[in-house]
PDB file of C-alpha atoms in Angstrom:
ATOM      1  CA  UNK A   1     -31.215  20.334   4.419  1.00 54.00           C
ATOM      2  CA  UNK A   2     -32.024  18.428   7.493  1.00 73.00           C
ATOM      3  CA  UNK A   3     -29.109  16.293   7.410  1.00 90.00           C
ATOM      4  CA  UNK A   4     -28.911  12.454   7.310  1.00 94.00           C
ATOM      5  CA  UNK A   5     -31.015  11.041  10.198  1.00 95.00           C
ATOM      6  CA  UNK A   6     -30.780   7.125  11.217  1.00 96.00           C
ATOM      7  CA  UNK A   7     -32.749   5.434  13.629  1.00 96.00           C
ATOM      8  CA  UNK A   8     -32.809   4.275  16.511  1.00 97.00           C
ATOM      9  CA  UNK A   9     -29.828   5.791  17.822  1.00 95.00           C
ATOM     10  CA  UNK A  10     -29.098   2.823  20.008  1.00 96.00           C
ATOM     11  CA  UNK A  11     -29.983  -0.792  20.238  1.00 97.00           C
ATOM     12  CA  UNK A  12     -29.326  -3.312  22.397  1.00 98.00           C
ATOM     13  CA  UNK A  13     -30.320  -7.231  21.287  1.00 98.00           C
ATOM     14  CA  UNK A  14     -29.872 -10.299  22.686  1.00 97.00           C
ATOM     15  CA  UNK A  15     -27.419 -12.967  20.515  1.00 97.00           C
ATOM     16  CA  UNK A  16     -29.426 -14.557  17.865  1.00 97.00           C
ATOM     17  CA  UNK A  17     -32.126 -11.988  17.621  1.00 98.00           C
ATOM     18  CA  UNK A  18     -32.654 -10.190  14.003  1.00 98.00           C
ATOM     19  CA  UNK A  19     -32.079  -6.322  14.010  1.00 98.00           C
ATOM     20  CA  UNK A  20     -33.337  -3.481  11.539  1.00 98.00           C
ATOM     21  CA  UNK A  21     -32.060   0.405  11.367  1.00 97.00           C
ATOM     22  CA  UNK A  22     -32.869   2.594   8.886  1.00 98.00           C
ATOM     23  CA  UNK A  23     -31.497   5.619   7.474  1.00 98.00           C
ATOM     24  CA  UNK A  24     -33.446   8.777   5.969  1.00 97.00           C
ATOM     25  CA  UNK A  25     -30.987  10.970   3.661  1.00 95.00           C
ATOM     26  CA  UNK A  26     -30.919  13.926   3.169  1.00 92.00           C
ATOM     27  CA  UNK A  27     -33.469  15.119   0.652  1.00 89.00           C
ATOM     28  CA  UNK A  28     -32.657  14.728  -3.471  1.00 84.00           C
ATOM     29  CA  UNK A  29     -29.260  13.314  -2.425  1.00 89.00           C
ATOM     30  CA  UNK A  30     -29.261   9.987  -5.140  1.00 89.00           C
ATOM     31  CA  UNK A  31     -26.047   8.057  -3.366  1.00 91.00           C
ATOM     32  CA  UNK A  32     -26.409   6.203  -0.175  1.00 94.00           C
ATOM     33  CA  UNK A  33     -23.624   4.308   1.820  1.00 95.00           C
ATOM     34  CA  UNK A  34     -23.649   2.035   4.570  1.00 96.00           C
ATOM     35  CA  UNK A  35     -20.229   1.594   6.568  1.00 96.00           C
ATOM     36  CA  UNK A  36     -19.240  -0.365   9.699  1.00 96.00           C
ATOM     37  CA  UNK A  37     -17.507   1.436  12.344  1.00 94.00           C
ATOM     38  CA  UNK A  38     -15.687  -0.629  15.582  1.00 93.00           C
ATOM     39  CA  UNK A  39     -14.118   0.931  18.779  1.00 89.00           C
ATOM     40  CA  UNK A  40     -11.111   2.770  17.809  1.00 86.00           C
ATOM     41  CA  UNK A  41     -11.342   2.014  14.326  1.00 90.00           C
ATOM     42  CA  UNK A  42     -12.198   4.187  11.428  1.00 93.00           C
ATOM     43  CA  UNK A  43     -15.447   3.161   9.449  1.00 95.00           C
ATOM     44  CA  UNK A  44     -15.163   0.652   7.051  1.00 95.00           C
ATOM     45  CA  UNK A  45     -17.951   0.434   3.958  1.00 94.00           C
ATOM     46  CA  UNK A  46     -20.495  -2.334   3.847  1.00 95.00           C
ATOM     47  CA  UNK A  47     -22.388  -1.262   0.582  1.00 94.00           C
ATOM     48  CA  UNK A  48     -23.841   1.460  -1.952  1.00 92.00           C
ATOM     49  CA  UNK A  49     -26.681   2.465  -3.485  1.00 93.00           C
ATOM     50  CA  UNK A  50     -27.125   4.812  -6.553  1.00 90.00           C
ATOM     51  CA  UNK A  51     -31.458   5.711  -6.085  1.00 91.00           C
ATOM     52  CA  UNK A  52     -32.696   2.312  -6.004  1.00 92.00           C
ATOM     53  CA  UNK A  53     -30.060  -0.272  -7.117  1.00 92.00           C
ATOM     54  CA  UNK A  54     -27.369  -1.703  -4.406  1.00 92.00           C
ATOM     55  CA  UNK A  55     -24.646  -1.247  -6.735  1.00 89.00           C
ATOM     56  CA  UNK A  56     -21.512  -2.703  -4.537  1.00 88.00           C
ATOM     57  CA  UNK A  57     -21.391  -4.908  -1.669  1.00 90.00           C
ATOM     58  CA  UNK A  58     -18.133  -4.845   0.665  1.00 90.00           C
ATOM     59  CA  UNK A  59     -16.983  -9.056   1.678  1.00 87.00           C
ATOM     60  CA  UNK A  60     -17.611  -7.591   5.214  1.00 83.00           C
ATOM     61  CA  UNK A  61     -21.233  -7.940   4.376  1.00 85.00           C
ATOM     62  CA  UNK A  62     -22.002 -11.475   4.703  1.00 88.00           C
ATOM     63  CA  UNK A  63     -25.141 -13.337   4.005  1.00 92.00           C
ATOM     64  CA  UNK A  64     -26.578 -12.109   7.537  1.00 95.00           C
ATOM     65  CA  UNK A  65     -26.582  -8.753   6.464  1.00 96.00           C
ATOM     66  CA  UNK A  66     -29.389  -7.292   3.914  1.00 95.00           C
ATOM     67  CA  UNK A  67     -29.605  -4.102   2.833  1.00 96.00           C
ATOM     68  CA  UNK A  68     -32.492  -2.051   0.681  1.00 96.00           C
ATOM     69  CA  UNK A  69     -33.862   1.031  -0.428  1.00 96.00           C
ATOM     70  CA  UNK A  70     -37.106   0.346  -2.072  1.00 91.00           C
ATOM     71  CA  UNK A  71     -37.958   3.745  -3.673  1.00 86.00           C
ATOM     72  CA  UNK A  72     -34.794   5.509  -3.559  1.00 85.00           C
ATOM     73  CA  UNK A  73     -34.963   7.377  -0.794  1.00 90.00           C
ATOM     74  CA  UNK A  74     -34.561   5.776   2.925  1.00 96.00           C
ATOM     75  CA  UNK A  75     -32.979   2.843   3.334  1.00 97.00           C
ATOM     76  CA  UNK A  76     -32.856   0.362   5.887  1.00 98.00           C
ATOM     77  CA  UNK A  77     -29.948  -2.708   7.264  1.00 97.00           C
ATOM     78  CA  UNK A  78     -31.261  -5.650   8.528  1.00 97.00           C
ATOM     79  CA  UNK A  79     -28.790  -8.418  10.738  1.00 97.00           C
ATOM     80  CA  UNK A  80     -30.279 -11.720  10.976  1.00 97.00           C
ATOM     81  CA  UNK A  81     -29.146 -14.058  13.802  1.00 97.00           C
ATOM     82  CA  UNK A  82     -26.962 -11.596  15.392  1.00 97.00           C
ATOM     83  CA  UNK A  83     -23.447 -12.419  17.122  1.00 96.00           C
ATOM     84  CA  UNK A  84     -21.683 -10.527  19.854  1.00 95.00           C
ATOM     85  CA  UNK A  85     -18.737  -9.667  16.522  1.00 94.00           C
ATOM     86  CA  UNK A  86     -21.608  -7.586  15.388  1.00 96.00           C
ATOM     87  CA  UNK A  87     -21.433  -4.898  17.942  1.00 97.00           C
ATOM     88  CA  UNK A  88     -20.526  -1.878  16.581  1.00 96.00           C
ATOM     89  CA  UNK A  89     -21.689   2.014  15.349  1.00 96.00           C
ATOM     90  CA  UNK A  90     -23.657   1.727  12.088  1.00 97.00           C
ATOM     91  CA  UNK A  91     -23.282   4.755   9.649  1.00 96.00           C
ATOM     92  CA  UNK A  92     -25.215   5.653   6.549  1.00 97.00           C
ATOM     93  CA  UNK A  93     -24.028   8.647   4.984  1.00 95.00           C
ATOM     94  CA  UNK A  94     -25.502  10.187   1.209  1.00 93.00           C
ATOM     95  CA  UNK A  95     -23.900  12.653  -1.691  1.00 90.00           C
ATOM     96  CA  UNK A  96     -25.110  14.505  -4.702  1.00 84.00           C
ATOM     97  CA  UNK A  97     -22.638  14.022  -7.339  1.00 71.00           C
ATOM     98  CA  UNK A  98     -23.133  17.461  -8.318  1.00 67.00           C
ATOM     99  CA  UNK A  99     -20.170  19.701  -9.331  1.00 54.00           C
ATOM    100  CA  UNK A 100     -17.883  20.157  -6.518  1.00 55.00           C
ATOM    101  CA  UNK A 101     -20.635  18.555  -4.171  1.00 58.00           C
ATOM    102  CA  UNK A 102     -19.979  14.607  -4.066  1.00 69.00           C
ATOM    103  CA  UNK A 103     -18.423  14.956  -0.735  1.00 83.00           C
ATOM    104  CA  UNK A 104     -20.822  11.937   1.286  1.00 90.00           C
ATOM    105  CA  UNK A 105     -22.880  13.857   4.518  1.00 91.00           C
ATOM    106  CA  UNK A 106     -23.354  11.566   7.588  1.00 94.00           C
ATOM    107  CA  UNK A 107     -25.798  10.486  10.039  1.00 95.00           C
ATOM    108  CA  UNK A 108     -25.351   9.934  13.963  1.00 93.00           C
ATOM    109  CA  UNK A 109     -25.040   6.390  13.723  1.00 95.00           C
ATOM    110  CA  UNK A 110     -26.973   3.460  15.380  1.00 96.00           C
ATOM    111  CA  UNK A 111     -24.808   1.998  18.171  1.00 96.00           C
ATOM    112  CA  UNK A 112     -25.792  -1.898  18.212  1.00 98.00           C
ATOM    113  CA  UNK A 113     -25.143  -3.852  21.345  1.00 97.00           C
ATOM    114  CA  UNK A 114     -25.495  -7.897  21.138  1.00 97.00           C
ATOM    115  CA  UNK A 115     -25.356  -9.186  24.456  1.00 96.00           C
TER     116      UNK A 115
ATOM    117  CA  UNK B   1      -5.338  -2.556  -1.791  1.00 82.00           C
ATOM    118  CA  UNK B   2      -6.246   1.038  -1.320  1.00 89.00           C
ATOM    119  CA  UNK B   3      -5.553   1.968   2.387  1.00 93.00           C
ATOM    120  CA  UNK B   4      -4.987   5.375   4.816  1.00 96.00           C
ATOM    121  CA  UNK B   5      -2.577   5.093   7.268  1.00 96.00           C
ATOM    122  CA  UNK B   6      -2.695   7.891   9.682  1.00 95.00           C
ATOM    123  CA  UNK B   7      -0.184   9.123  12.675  1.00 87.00           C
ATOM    124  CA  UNK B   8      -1.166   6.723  16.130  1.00 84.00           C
ATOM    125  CA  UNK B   9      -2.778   8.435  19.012  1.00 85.00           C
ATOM    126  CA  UNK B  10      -3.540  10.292  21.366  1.00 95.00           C
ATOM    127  CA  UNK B  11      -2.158  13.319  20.787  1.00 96.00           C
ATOM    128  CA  UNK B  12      -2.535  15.558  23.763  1.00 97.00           C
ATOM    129  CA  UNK B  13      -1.634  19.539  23.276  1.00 97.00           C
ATOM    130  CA  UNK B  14      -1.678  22.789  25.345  1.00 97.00           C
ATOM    131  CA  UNK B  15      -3.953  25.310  23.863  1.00 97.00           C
ATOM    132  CA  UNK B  16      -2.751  27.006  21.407  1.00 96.00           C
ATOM    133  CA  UNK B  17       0.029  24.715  20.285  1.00 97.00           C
ATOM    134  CA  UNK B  18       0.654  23.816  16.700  1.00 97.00           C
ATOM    135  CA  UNK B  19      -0.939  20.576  15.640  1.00 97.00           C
ATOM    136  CA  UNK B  20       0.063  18.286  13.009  1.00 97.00           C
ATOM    137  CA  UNK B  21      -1.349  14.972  12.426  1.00 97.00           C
ATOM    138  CA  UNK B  22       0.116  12.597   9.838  1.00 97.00           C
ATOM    139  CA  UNK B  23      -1.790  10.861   7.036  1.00 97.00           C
ATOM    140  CA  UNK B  24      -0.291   8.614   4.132  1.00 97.00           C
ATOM    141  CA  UNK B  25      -1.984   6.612   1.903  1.00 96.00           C
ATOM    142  CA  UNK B  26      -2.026   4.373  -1.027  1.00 95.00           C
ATOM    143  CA  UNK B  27      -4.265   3.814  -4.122  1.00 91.00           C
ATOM    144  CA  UNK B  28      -4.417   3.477  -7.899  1.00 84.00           C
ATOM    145  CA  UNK B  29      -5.148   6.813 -10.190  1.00 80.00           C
ATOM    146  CA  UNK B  30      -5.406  10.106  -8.435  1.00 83.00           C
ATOM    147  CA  UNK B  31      -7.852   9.999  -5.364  1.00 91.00           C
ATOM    148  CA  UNK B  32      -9.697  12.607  -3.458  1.00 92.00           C
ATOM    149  CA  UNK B  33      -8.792  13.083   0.012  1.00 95.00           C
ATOM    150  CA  UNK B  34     -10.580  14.080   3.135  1.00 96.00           C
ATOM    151  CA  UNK B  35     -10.265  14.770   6.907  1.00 97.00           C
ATOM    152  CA  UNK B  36     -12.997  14.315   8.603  1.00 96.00           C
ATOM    153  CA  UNK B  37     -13.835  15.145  12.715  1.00 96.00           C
ATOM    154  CA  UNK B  38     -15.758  13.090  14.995  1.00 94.00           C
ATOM    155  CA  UNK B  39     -16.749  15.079  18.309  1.00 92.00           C
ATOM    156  CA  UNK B  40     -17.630  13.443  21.291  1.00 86.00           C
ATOM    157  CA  UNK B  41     -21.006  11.679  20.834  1.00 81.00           C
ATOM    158  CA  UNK B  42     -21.416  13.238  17.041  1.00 84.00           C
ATOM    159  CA  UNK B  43     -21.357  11.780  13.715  1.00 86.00           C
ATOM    160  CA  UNK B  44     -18.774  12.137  11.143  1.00 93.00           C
ATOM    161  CA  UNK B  45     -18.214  16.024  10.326  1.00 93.00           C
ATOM    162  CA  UNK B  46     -16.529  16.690   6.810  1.00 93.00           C
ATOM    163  CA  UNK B  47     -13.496  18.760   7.855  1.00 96.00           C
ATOM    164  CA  UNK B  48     -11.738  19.835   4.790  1.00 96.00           C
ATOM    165  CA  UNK B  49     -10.728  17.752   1.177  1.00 94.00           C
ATOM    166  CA  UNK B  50      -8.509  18.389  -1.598  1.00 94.00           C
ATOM    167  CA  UNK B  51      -9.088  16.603  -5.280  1.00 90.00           C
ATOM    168  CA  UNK B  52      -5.577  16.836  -7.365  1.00 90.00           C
ATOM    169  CA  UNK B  53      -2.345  17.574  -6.655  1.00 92.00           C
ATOM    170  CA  UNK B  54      -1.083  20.131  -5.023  1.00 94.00           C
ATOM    171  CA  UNK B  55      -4.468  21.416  -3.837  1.00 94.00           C
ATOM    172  CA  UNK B  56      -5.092  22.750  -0.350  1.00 97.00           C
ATOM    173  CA  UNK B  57      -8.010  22.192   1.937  1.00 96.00           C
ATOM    174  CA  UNK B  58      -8.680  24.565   4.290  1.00 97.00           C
ATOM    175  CA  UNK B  59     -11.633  25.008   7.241  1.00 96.00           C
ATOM    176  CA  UNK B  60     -11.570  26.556  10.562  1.00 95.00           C
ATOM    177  CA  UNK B  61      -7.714  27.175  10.551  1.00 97.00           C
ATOM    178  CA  UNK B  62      -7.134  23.551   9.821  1.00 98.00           C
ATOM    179  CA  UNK B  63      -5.231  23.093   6.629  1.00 98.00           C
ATOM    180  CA  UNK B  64      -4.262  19.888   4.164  1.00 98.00           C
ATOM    181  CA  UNK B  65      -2.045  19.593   1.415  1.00 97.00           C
ATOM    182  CA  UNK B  66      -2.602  16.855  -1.402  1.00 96.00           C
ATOM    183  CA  UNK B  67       1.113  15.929  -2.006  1.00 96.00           C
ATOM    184  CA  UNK B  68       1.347  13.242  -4.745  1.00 93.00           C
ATOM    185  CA  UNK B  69       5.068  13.023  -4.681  1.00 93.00           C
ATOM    186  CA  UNK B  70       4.635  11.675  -1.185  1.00 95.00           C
ATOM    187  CA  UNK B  71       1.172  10.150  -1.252  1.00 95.00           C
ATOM    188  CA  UNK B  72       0.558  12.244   1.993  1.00 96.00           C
ATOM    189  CA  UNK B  73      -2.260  14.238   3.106  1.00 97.00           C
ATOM    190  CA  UNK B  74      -1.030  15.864   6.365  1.00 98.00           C
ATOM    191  CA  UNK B  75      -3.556  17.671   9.051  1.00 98.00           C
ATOM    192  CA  UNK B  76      -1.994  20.768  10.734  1.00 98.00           C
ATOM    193  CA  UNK B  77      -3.596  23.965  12.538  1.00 98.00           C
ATOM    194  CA  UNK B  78      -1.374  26.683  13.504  1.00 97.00           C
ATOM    195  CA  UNK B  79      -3.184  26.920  17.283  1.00 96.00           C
ATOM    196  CA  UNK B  80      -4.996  24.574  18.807  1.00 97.00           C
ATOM    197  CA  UNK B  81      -8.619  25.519  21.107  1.00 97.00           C
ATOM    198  CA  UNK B  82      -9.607  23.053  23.233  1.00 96.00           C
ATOM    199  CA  UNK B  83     -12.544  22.893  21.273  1.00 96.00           C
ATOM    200  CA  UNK B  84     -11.084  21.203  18.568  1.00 97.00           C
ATOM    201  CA  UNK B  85     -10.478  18.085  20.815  1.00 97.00           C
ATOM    202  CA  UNK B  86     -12.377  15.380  18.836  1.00 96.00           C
ATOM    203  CA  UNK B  87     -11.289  12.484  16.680  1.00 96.00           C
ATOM    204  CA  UNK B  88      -9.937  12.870  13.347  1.00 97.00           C
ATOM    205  CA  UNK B  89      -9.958  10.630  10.589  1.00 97.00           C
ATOM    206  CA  UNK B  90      -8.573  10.575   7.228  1.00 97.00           C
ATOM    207  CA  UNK B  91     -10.023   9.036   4.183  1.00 96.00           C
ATOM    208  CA  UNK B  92      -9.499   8.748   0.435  1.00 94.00           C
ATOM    209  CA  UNK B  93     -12.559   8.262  -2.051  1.00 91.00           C
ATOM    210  CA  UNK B  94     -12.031   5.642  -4.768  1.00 86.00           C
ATOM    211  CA  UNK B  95     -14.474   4.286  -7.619  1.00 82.00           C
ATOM    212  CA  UNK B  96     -14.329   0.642  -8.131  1.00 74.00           C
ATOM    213  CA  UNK B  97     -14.571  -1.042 -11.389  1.00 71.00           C
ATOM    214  CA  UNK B  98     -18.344  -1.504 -10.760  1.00 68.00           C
ATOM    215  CA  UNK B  99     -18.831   2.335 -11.456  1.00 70.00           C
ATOM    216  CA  UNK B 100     -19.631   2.736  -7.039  1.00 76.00           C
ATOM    217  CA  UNK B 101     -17.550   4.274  -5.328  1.00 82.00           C
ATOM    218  CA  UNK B 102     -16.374   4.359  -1.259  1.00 88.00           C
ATOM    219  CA  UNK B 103     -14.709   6.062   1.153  1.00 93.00           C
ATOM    220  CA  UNK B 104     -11.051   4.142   2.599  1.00 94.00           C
ATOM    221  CA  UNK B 105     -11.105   5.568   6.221  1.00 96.00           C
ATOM    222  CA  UNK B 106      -7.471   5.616   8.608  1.00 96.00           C
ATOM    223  CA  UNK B 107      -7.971   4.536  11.853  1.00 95.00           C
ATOM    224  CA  UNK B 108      -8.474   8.001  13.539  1.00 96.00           C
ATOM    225  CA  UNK B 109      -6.436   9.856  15.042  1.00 96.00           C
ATOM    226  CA  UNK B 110      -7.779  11.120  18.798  1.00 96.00           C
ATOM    227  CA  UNK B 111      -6.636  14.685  20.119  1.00 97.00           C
ATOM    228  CA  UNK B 112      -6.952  16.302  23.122  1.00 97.00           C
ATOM    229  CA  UNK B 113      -6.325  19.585  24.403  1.00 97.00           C
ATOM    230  CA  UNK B 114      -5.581  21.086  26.992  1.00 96.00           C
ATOM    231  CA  UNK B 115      -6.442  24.530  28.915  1.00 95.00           C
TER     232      UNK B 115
END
């Protein structure tokens, strides 16, 4: 396994401005998560997808956020009309729920900076 | 609501002291647990987890014991490197009604230690 990879690692966007990361899992792994992590926080989840279909959405994830993954396999996070309360790391992380294996593998996070 | 609540840092240490760092949480039905590390500049690392009762986790001397009686999930490591100065989190896993599921992260817990 190559482990999860997201891109890019950082970004830094003016207020206003629409943002996109996306997240490659690792290979065969069916489950992908999205969380939300702020300084000296833990992460928190934004939303789940089992293959294809984005099968929970956390309240955090308001009607600025979108999330896909069009055949499965990456996925990507799009913020429209950013604000500064947007700053923060972006995680994806993706399982296997096979036996004994559904523990969730993350990536290295995209750092977002809204100026 | 489900929730972690995990000792308040920093927690600085001599090498080779013993560490313990406290984690309680709550949640409906029978949870798995995690701890997971954060090292400077890295993603989340899966540390250790436990998935009933009365199991231990165990990884690079650092131990956890799933104690339902107390809802606790408590981090210790008999001797400290300074190495293992990073940020640990703890986090339960919970499926929602919906048939997803998520990870409930603490806050982190940041240690440091000390030559």
């Amino acid at each position: 396994d190559t482990g999860v990879s997201q891109n890019p690692r950082h970004k830094i966007t003016k207020r206003g401005q629409n943002v996109t990361f996306r997240c490659d899992p690792i290979s065969e792994h069916n489950r992908l998560y999205w969380y939300r992590q702020t300084l000296g926080q833990g992460p928190e989840f934004l939303t789940y997808f089992q293959n294809e279909a984005q099968l929970e959405k956390s309240r955090l994830l308001s009607d600025r956020f979108s999330a896909e993954r069009p055949k499965g396999s990456f996925s990507t996070l799009e913020i429209q009309r950013t604000e500064q309360g947007d700053s923060a790391m972006y995680l994806c992380a993706s399982s296997y729920p096979t036996t004994g294996k559904y523990e969730q593998y993350f990536g290295p996070g995209t750092r977002l900076t809204v100026t | 609501g489900d929730s972690v609540t995990q000792m308040e840092g920093p927690v600085t240490l001599s090498e080779e002291a013993f560490l313990t760092i406290n984690c309680t949480y709550t949640a409906t039905g029978y949870p798995s647990l995690f701890w997971y590390v954060q090292y400077p500049g890295e993603g989340l690392q899966l540390l250790l987890k436990a998935t009933k009762a009365d199991d231990k986790g165990s990884n690079k001397g650092f131990e956890a014991t799933y104690r339902k009686e107390t809802t606790s999930f408590h981090l210790e490591k008999g001797s400290v490197q300074v190495s293992d100065s990073a940020v640990y989190f703890c986090a339960l896993r919970i499926r929602t009604q919906g048939g997803s599921e998520k990870l409930v992260f603490g806050k982190g817990t940041k240690l440091t230690v000390n030559p």
